[in-house]
Each structure stands twice: as structure tokens, then as C-alpha cells.
PDB file of C-alpha atoms in Angstrom:
ATOM      1  CA  MET A  30      78.978 125.493 101.454  1.00  0.00           C
ATOM      2  CA  THR A  31      78.093 128.043 104.076  1.00  0.00           C
ATOM      3  CA  ASP A  32      80.659 129.790 106.251  1.00  0.00           C
ATOM      4  CA  GLU A  33      79.412 127.801 109.252  1.00  0.00           C
ATOM      5  CA  THR A  34      79.858 124.522 107.363  1.00  0.00           C
ATOM      6  CA  ASP A  35      83.339 125.601 106.246  1.00  0.00           C
ATOM      7  CA  ASP A  36      84.300 126.458 109.840  1.00  0.00           C
ATOM      8  CA  ARG A  37      83.001 123.144 111.144  1.00  0.00           C
ATOM      9  CA  LEU A  38      84.856 121.258 108.402  1.00  0.00           C
ATOM     10  CA  LEU A  39      88.109 123.095 109.191  1.00  0.00           C
ATOM     11  CA  ALA A  40      87.687 122.391 112.914  1.00  0.00           C
ATOM     12  CA  LEU A  41      87.067 118.699 112.174  1.00  0.00           C
ATOM     13  CA  GLU A  42      90.119 118.566 109.900  1.00  0.00           C
ATOM     14  CA  ALA A  43      92.219 120.117 112.674  1.00  0.00           C
ATOM     15  CA  ARG A  44      91.044 117.546 115.215  1.00  0.00           C
ATOM     16  CA  VAL A  45      91.665 114.630 112.832  1.00  0.00           C
ATOM     17  CA  ALA A  46      95.126 115.949 111.938  1.00  0.00           C
ATOM     18  CA  ALA A  47      96.050 116.280 115.621  1.00  0.00           C
ATOM     19  CA  LEU A  48      94.922 112.704 116.281  1.00  0.00           C
ATOM     20  CA  GLU A  49      96.804 111.419 113.230  1.00  0.00           C
ATOM     21  CA  ALA A  50      99.951 113.231 114.363  1.00  0.00           C
ATOM     22  CA  GLN A  51      99.740 111.538 117.758  1.00  0.00           C
ATOM     23  CA  ILE A  52      99.306 108.119 116.124  1.00  0.00           C
ATOM     24  CA  ALA A  53     102.102 108.707 113.597  1.00  0.00           C
ATOM     25  CA  ALA A  54     104.522 110.122 116.158  1.00  0.00           C
ATOM     26  CA  PRO A  55     107.476 107.860 116.805  1.00  0.00           C
ATOM     27  CA  THR A  56     107.169 105.836 119.974  1.00  0.00           C
ATOM     28  CA  PRO A  57     109.681 107.203 122.449  1.00  0.00           C
ATOM     29  CA  ARG A  58     112.508 104.804 123.027  1.00  0.00           C
ATOM     30  CA  VAL A  59     112.983 104.055 126.688  1.00  0.00           C
ATOM     31  CA  ASP A  60     116.602 104.704 127.561  1.00  0.00           C
ATOM     32  CA  GLY A  61     118.631 106.127 130.402  1.00  0.00           C
ATOM     33  CA  SER A  62     118.354 109.698 129.126  1.00  0.00           C
ATOM     34  CA  GLY A  63     114.841 110.293 130.455  1.00  0.00           C
ATOM     35  CA  LEU A  64     111.770 111.628 128.708  1.00  0.00           C
ATOM     36  CA  PHE A  65     111.124 115.097 127.319  1.00  0.00           C
ATOM     37  CA  THR A  66     107.401 115.935 127.003  1.00  0.00           C
ATOM     38  CA  TYR A  67     105.382 118.899 125.847  1.00  0.00           C
ATOM     39  CA  GLY A  68     101.758 119.522 125.068  1.00  0.00           C
ATOM     40  CA  GLY A  69      98.621 121.041 126.417  1.00  0.00           C
ATOM     41  CA  GLN A  70      95.316 122.492 125.308  1.00  0.00           C
ATOM     42  CA  ALA A  71      94.799 125.692 123.362  1.00  0.00           C
ATOM     43  CA  ARG A  72      92.000 127.673 121.769  1.00  0.00           C
ATOM     44  CA  LEU A  73      93.171 129.654 118.762  1.00  0.00           C
ATOM     45  CA  GLY A  74      91.119 131.255 116.008  1.00  0.00           C
ATOM     46  CA  GLY A  75      87.975 129.367 116.969  1.00  0.00           C
ATOM     47  CA  TYR A  76      89.735 125.993 116.983  1.00  0.00           C
ATOM     48  CA  GLU A  77      90.482 123.813 119.977  1.00  0.00           C
ATOM     49  CA  TRP A  78      93.736 121.876 120.148  1.00  0.00           C
ATOM     50  CA  SER A  79      94.945 119.152 122.460  1.00  0.00           C
ATOM     51  CA  TRP A  80      98.455 117.781 122.149  1.00  0.00           C
ATOM     52  CA  GLU A  81     100.973 115.672 124.008  1.00  0.00           C
ATOM     53  CA  VAL A  82     104.357 114.574 122.722  1.00  0.00           C
ATOM     54  CA  ALA A  83     107.008 112.556 124.545  1.00  0.00           C
ATOM     55  CA  ARG A  84     110.533 111.992 123.243  1.00  0.00           C
ATOM     56  CA  SER A  85     113.730 110.561 124.629  1.00  0.00           C
ATOM     57  CA  PRO A  86     116.387 113.319 124.895  1.00  0.00           C
ATOM     58  CA  GLU A  87     118.906 110.855 123.454  1.00  0.00           C
ATOM     59  CA  TRP A  88     116.627 110.176 120.462  1.00  0.00           C
ATOM     60  CA  LEU A  89     116.152 113.926 119.921  1.00  0.00           C
ATOM     61  CA  MET A  90     119.921 114.473 119.843  1.00  0.00           C
ATOM     62  CA  GLU A  91     120.318 111.675 117.279  1.00  0.00           C
ATOM     63  CA  GLN A  92     118.095 113.432 114.717  1.00  0.00           C
ATOM     64  CA  PRO A  93     119.843 114.834 111.603  1.00  0.00           C
ATOM     65  CA  SER A  94     121.039 118.358 112.345  1.00  0.00           C
ATOM     66  CA  ALA A  95     120.515 119.601 108.781  1.00  0.00           C
ATOM     67  CA  GLN A  96     116.815 118.710 108.817  1.00  0.00           C
ATOM     68  CA  LEU A  97     116.276 120.252 112.242  1.00  0.00           C
ATOM     69  CA  ALA A  98     118.181 123.377 111.204  1.00  0.00           C
ATOM     70  CA  THR A  99     115.933 123.760 108.133  1.00  0.00           C
ATOM     71  CA  VAL A 100     112.863 124.056 110.353  1.00  0.00           C
ATOM     72  CA  LEU A 101     114.588 126.300 112.886  1.00  0.00           C
ATOM     73  CA  ALA A 102     116.017 128.581 110.174  1.00  0.00           C
ATOM     74  CA  ALA A 103     112.627 128.902 108.475  1.00  0.00           C
ATOM     75  CA  ALA A 104     110.945 129.863 111.755  1.00  0.00           C
ATOM     76  CA  GLY A 105     113.917 131.932 112.913  1.00  0.00           C
ATOM     77  CA  HIS A 106     113.550 134.822 110.479  1.00  0.00           C
ATOM     78  CA  PRO A 107     111.568 137.696 112.088  1.00  0.00           C
ATOM     79  CA  ALA A 108     109.223 138.168 109.102  1.00  0.00           C
ATOM     80  CA  ARG A 109     108.569 134.439 108.819  1.00  0.00           C
ATOM     81  CA  PHE A 110     107.885 134.112 112.538  1.00  0.00           C
ATOM     82  CA  GLU A 111     105.425 137.001 112.243  1.00  0.00           C
ATOM     83  CA  ILE A 112     103.698 135.061 109.433  1.00  0.00           C
ATOM     84  CA  LEU A 113     103.559 131.977 111.672  1.00  0.00           C
ATOM     85  CA  LYS A 114     102.032 134.047 114.488  1.00  0.00           C
ATOM     86  CA  LEU A 115      99.265 135.180 112.141  1.00  0.00           C
ATOM     87  CA  LEU A 116      98.644 131.761 110.578  1.00  0.00           C
ATOM     88  CA  VAL A 117      98.683 129.751 113.817  1.00  0.00           C
ATOM     89  CA  THR A 118      95.245 131.233 114.593  1.00  0.00           C
ATOM     90  CA  GLY A 119      93.784 129.916 111.324  1.00  0.00           C
ATOM     91  CA  PRO A 120      93.963 130.083 107.534  1.00  0.00           C
ATOM     92  CA  ARG A 121      94.365 133.463 105.852  1.00  0.00           C
ATOM     93  CA  PRO A 122      94.210 134.596 102.238  1.00  0.00           C
ATOM     94  CA  ILE A 123      97.382 136.038 100.759  1.00  0.00           C
ATOM     95  CA  ALA A 124      95.856 139.542 100.441  1.00  0.00           C
ATOM     96  CA  GLU A 125      94.990 139.588 104.159  1.00  0.00           C
ATOM     97  CA  LEU A 126      98.501 138.445 105.100  1.00  0.00           C
ATOM     98  CA  GLN A 127     100.040 141.104 102.878  1.00  0.00           C
ATOM     99  CA  ALA A 128      97.860 143.833 104.431  1.00  0.00           C
ATOM    100  CA  GLU A 129      98.471 142.719 108.033  1.00  0.00           C
ATOM    101  CA  LEU A 130     102.216 142.572 107.463  1.00  0.00           C
ATOM    102  CA  GLY A 131     102.213 145.974 105.748  1.00  0.00           C
ATOM    103  CA  LEU A 132     103.986 144.717 102.631  1.00  0.00           C
ATOM    104  CA  ALA A 133     103.738 146.770  99.447  1.00  0.00           C
ATOM    105  CA  SER A 134     104.443 143.772  97.195  1.00  0.00           C
ATOM    106  CA  PRO A 135     103.394 140.140  97.503  1.00  0.00           C
ATOM    107  CA  GLY A 136     106.763 138.960  96.105  1.00  0.00           C
ATOM    108  CA  GLN A 137     108.582 139.016  99.433  1.00  0.00           C
ATOM    109  CA  LEU A 138     105.615 137.373 101.172  1.00  0.00           C
ATOM    110  CA  TYR A 139     105.583 134.531  98.623  1.00  0.00           C
ATOM    111  CA  HIS A 140     109.324 134.063  99.168  1.00  0.00           C
ATOM    112  CA  HIS A 141     108.815 133.664 102.933  1.00  0.00           C
ATOM    113  CA  LEU A 142     105.783 131.395 102.441  1.00  0.00           C
ATOM    114  CA  LYS A 143     107.815 129.169 100.110  1.00  0.00           C
ATOM    115  CA  THR A 144     110.513 128.769 102.790  1.00  0.00           C
ATOM    116  CA  LEU A 145     107.932 128.033 105.506  1.00  0.00           C
ATOM    117  CA  THR A 146     106.138 125.554 103.237  1.00  0.00           C
ATOM    118  CA  ALA A 147     109.375 123.718 102.386  1.00  0.00           C
ATOM    119  CA  ALA A 148     110.053 123.355 106.125  1.00  0.00           C
ATOM    120  CA  GLY A 149     106.565 121.908 106.742  1.00  0.00           C
ATOM    121  CA  LEU A 150     105.477 124.831 108.907  1.00  0.00           C
ATOM    122  CA  VAL A 151     102.881 126.181 106.445  1.00  0.00           C
ATOM    123  CA  ASP A 152     100.654 124.640 103.797  1.00  0.00           C
ATOM    124  CA  GLN A 153      98.130 125.860 101.266  1.00  0.00           C
ATOM    125  CA  PRO A 154      94.741 124.185 101.805  1.00  0.00           C
ATOM    126  CA  GLU A 155      93.258 126.062  98.844  1.00  0.00           C
ATOM    127  CA  ARG A 156      94.445 128.474  96.173  1.00  0.00           C
ATOM    128  CA  GLY A 157      95.647 131.755  97.671  1.00  0.00           C
ATOM    129  CA  VAL A 158      95.052 130.652 101.275  1.00  0.00           C
ATOM    130  CA  TYR A 159      97.782 129.641 103.727  1.00  0.00           C
ATOM    131  CA  ARG A 160      97.775 128.130 107.210  1.00  0.00           C
ATOM    132  CA  VAL A 161      99.911 126.407 109.790  1.00  0.00           C
ATOM    133  CA  PRO A 162      98.826 122.791 109.256  1.00  0.00           C
ATOM    134  CA  PRO A 163      97.105 121.244 112.278  1.00  0.00           C
ATOM    135  CA  ARG A 164     100.038 118.859 112.904  1.00  0.00           C
ATOM    136  CA  ALA A 165     102.376 121.874 113.251  1.00  0.00           C
ATOM    137  CA  VAL A 166     100.285 124.158 115.503  1.00  0.00           C
ATOM    138  CA  PHE A 167     101.684 122.881 118.810  1.00  0.00           C
ATOM    139  CA  PRO A 168     105.250 122.586 117.507  1.00  0.00           C
ATOM    140  CA  VAL A 169     105.069 126.260 116.437  1.00  0.00           C
ATOM    141  CA  LEU A 170     103.744 127.174 119.883  1.00  0.00           C
ATOM    142  CA  ALA A 171     106.547 125.092 121.439  1.00  0.00           C
ATOM    143  CA  LEU A 172     109.147 127.003 119.379  1.00  0.00           C
ATOM    144  CA  ALA A 173     107.685 130.281 120.670  1.00  0.00           C
ATOM    145  CA  ALA A 174     107.605 128.982 124.246  1.00  0.00           C
ATOM    146  CA  ALA A 175     111.215 127.768 124.039  1.00  0.00           C
ATOM    147  CA  ALA A 176     112.371 131.141 122.676  1.00  0.00           C
ATOM    148  CA  VAL A 177     110.531 132.999 125.450  1.00  0.00           C
ATOM    149  CA  ASP A 178     112.054 130.688 128.065  1.00  0.00           C
ATOM    150  CA  VAL A 179     115.573 131.282 126.743  1.00  0.00           C
ATOM    151  CA  LEU A 180     115.025 135.062 126.646  1.00  0.00           C
ATOM    152  CA  HIS A 181     113.749 135.215 130.211  1.00  0.00           C
ATOM    153  CA  GLN A 182     116.648 133.176 131.588  1.00  0.00           C
ATOM    154  CA  SER A 183     119.318 135.570 130.358  1.00  0.00           C
TER     155      SER A 183
END
């Protein structure tokens, strides 16, 4: 395949994954607690994203804390969040990640990637290449937005 074909295939995969995530998302339960929504449009790394999620605050608070904490802890480490910031713009080979992060050894990078992968924030579409999967792009952006909002309110 050519680079152009690869790029088009990746863009198509991203669009399909975003649509599948919207279809698979739990239907928000209508209750007295209201509705929390987030979404938008973004252009990152040559890809275009469109996303909208709506959840009942009550439903969100009923989710298992341990599972939520796994995702938050994985994203909460400074080195891992830096990896997410790089990968949210598109897939990168391990050597490029290592160079951009200024790491002398790939061992520490693999450790962080394993944690991010276990939390569902990163996947490996091909050998030696990592990315934020399309279904996680907007949630990663939402984590960054929430952190910025908390910082600017204090």
C-alpha cells in the first residue's frame, strides 16, 4: 500500500470507530439527576473527529470506582499523559516515541505503554506502533479539558 492509501484507511478506521462508539454507548437513563454531555469536533494529526456523549450524572456515580480509577491512574502519571498527548494526534512507532520523550531506554516506555494499554487508552494497531484508539480520542481530550478546568478554577 502507498502512504496515501494507508492514511485514507486510518482515517476511515477512525470514522468507523467513532460511529461504533456512539452506537455502543449506553443509552442515558432519564432520571432526576439531569444530563451530563460532552463532545465536539476536532482535527488532529490529519484526522477529523466528531463526538457527542450524554450520560446521567446519577448513572456516572454508580459506575465501579476501581475501574474508573484504573483509567484515571493510567492517564494521571505525567509521563503517561505526555505519551497520550503525542499519540492522540495519530499512531507513532516506538522509536519515534522514545526519541520525542527523550528516553535513553525503551524499557520505561514499554512499562508506561503497558499500563495505558491495560486501561484501554492506547492500543497497538501493528507491531511496534502505538496509538490512542479512535474510541478513546475524545475521552482523552475530555480528561485534559477537565484537568485544565480544575486548574483554572483554583
